[in-house]
CSV table of C-alpha atoms in Angstrom, one decimal:
chain,number,residue,atom,x,y,z
A,1,MET,CA,0.0,0.0,0.0
A,2,HIS,CA,1.3,3.5,-0.9
A,3,PRO,CA,1.2,6.4,1.4
A,4,ALA,CA,-1.7,8.8,0.8
A,5,ARG,CA,-1.1,11.6,-1.6
A,6,VAL,CA,-1.7,15.0,0.1
A,7,ARG,CA,-3.6,17.6,-1.9
A,8,THR,CA,-5.3,20.9,-1.3
A,9,ALA,CA,-8.5,22.4,-2.8
A,10,SER,CA,-9.8,25.9,-2.4
A,11,TYR,CA,-13.3,27.5,-2.4
A,12,VAL,CA,-12.4,30.9,-3.7
A,13,ILE,CA,-15.2,33.4,-3.0
A,14,ARG,CA,-16.0,36.9,-4.1
A,15,ASN,CA,-18.9,39.0,-2.8
A,16,ARG,CA,-21.4,40.4,-5.2
A,17,PRO,CA,-24.7,42.3,-4.6
A,18,GLY,CA,-26.6,39.1,-5.5
A,19,GLY,CA,-24.6,37.1,-3.0
A,20,PRO,CA,-21.3,35.3,-2.7
A,21,GLU,CA,-19.9,33.6,-5.9
A,22,LEU,CA,-17.5,30.7,-6.2
A,23,LEU,CA,-14.6,30.6,-8.6
A,24,VAL,CA,-14.6,27.4,-10.7
A,25,PHE,CA,-13.2,26.2,-14.0
A,26,ASP,CA,-13.9,23.8,-16.9
A,27,HIS,CA,-11.1,22.1,-18.8
A,28,ARG,CA,-11.4,23.3,-22.4
A,29,ASP,CA,-10.1,20.1,-24.0
A,30,HIS,CA,-11.6,17.6,-21.5
A,31,PRO,CA,-15.2,18.7,-20.8
A,32,ARG,CA,-16.0,15.4,-19.2
A,33,ALA,CA,-13.7,16.4,-16.3
A,34,GLY,CA,-16.6,18.6,-15.1
A,35,THR,CA,-16.6,21.9,-13.3
A,36,GLN,CA,-13.9,22.1,-10.6
A,37,VAL,CA,-12.4,24.3,-8.0
A,38,PRO,CA,-8.6,24.8,-7.9
A,39,ALA,CA,-7.0,21.8,-6.4
A,40,GLY,CA,-3.8,19.7,-6.6
A,41,GLY,CA,-0.9,18.0,-5.0
A,42,VAL,CA,1.4,19.4,-2.3
A,43,GLU,CA,5.0,19.4,-3.3
A,44,PRO,CA,7.7,17.9,-1.0
A,45,GLY,CA,8.5,20.5,1.8
A,46,GLU,CA,5.7,22.8,0.8
A,47,LEU,CA,3.2,24.1,3.4
A,48,LEU,CA,-0.4,23.3,2.8
A,49,THR,CA,-1.2,27.0,2.7
A,50,GLU,CA,1.5,27.6,0.0
A,51,ALA,CA,0.2,24.7,-2.1
A,52,ALA,CA,-3.4,26.0,-1.9
A,53,LEU,CA,-2.4,29.5,-3.1
A,54,ARG,CA,0.0,28.0,-5.8
A,55,GLU,CA,-2.8,25.8,-7.2
A,56,VAL,CA,-5.3,28.8,-7.4
A,57,ALA,CA,-2.6,30.9,-9.2
A,58,GLU,CA,-1.6,28.0,-11.6
A,59,GLU,CA,-5.1,26.9,-12.5
A,60,THR,CA,-7.0,30.2,-12.6
A,61,GLY,CA,-4.6,33.2,-12.6
A,62,ALA,CA,-7.1,34.9,-10.3
A,63,ALA,CA,-6.1,38.3,-8.9
A,64,ALA,CA,-5.7,39.3,-5.2
A,65,VAL,CA,-6.5,35.9,-3.6
A,66,THR,CA,-6.1,35.7,0.2
A,67,LEU,CA,-6.3,32.3,1.9
A,68,GLY,CA,-8.6,31.8,4.9
A,69,ALA,CA,-9.3,28.9,7.2
A,70,ALA,CA,-8.9,25.2,6.5
A,71,LEU,CA,-12.5,23.9,6.4
A,72,ALA,CA,-12.3,20.2,6.2
A,73,VAL,CA,-10.2,17.1,5.3
A,74,GLN,CA,-11.4,14.5,2.8
A,75,GLN,CA,-10.0,11.1,2.4
A,76,SER,CA,-10.8,9.3,-0.9
A,77,PRO,CA,-9.3,7.1,-3.5
A,78,HIS,CA,-7.7,8.8,-6.6
A,79,PRO,CA,-10.4,8.7,-9.3
A,80,HIS,CA,-8.0,7.1,-11.9
A,81,THR,CA,-5.5,5.0,-9.9
A,82,GLY,CA,-7.5,4.1,-6.8
A,83,GLU,CA,-4.5,5.1,-4.6
A,84,PRO,CA,-5.4,6.9,-1.3
A,85,GLN,CA,-5.4,10.6,-1.2
A,86,ILE,CA,-6.1,13.2,1.4
A,87,THR,CA,-7.4,16.6,0.4
A,88,VAL,CA,-7.5,19.6,2.7
A,89,TYR,CA,-10.1,22.2,1.7
A,90,PHE,CA,-9.5,25.9,2.3
A,91,GLN,CA,-11.7,28.9,2.1
A,92,ALA,CA,-10.2,31.9,0.2
A,93,ARG,CA,-11.3,35.3,-1.0
A,94,THR,CA,-10.6,37.2,-4.2
A,95,ARG,CA,-11.1,40.7,-5.6
A,96,GLU,CA,-11.1,39.3,-9.1
A,97,THR,CA,-13.2,41.5,-11.4
A,98,ARG,CA,-13.3,39.3,-14.5
A,99,ASP,CA,-16.5,37.2,-14.8
A,100,ASP,CA,-15.3,34.7,-17.3
A,101,TRP,CA,-11.8,34.2,-18.8
A,102,MET,CA,-9.5,31.6,-20.4
A,103,HIS,CA,-6.3,30.7,-18.5
A,104,THR,CA,-3.4,28.6,-19.7
A,105,VAL,CA,-1.5,26.7,-17.0
A,106,ALA,CA,2.2,27.6,-16.9
A,107,SER,CA,3.4,25.2,-14.2
A,108,LEU,CA,6.4,22.9,-14.7
A,109,ASP,CA,4.4,19.7,-14.2
A,110,GLU,CA,2.1,17.6,-16.4
A,111,ASP,CA,-0.6,20.3,-16.2
A,112,ARG,CA,1.5,22.8,-18.3
A,113,GLY,CA,-0.3,24.0,-21.3
A,114,MET,CA,-3.8,23.0,-20.2
A,115,VAL,CA,-6.4,25.6,-20.9
A,116,PHE,CA,-9.2,26.3,-18.4
A,117,ARG,CA,-12.3,28.4,-18.7
A,118,CYS,CA,-12.6,30.2,-15.4
A,119,PHE,CA,-15.8,31.7,-14.2
A,120,PHE,CA,-17.9,32.4,-11.1
A,121,ILE,CA,-21.1,30.6,-10.0
A,122,PRO,CA,-23.5,31.5,-7.2
A,123,LEU,CA,-22.2,29.8,-4.0
A,124,GLU,CA,-25.7,28.5,-3.2
A,125,ARG,CA,-25.7,26.4,-6.4
A,126,ALA,CA,-22.1,25.2,-6.2
A,127,GLY,CA,-22.6,22.0,-4.2
A,128,GLY,CA,-24.5,20.2,-7.0
A,129,LEU,CA,-22.5,21.5,-9.9
A,130,LEU,CA,-18.9,20.5,-8.9
A,131,ALA,CA,-17.2,17.4,-10.2
A,132,GLY,CA,-16.6,14.4,-8.0
A,133,ASP,CA,-16.8,15.1,-4.3
A,134,GLN,CA,-15.6,18.7,-4.6
A,135,GLY,CA,-18.9,20.1,-3.5
A,136,GLU,CA,-19.0,18.1,-0.3
A,137,PHE,CA,-17.9,21.0,2.0
A,138,VAL,CA,-19.4,24.1,0.2
A,139,GLY,CA,-21.9,24.4,3.0
A,140,LEU,CA,-19.0,25.2,5.4
A,141,VAL,CA,-18.0,28.4,3.6
A,142,ARG,CA,-18.9,31.5,5.6
């Protein structure tokens, strides 16, 4: 048995007159991946908070993101390999003004070059729209 892969995921919120909105993205070239929040693996020696902010920047390019509290920990098998993984969910805030944009990942890992359509959805609808189990802790966002 392999040790669990440690990951972070972030519920990035912005406030609007109609209520809070959640930053999400769709993978341009793999629409079956579903609508997701920024998430990914923690690098060796990296703090969870650093990983969460790095993943938001890499996957969305969103402006002025500040990380808040850790909300929950999820243990689940990796959807493709079945190997164990642990994901720490964070709440974050942004002052991003764009409503919808395309972002190309510029990381040095296998995600490099992926193109994501980033956009905001009403927080109240997010739980049922997110891929996999990513909506499990949306109700904890304050």
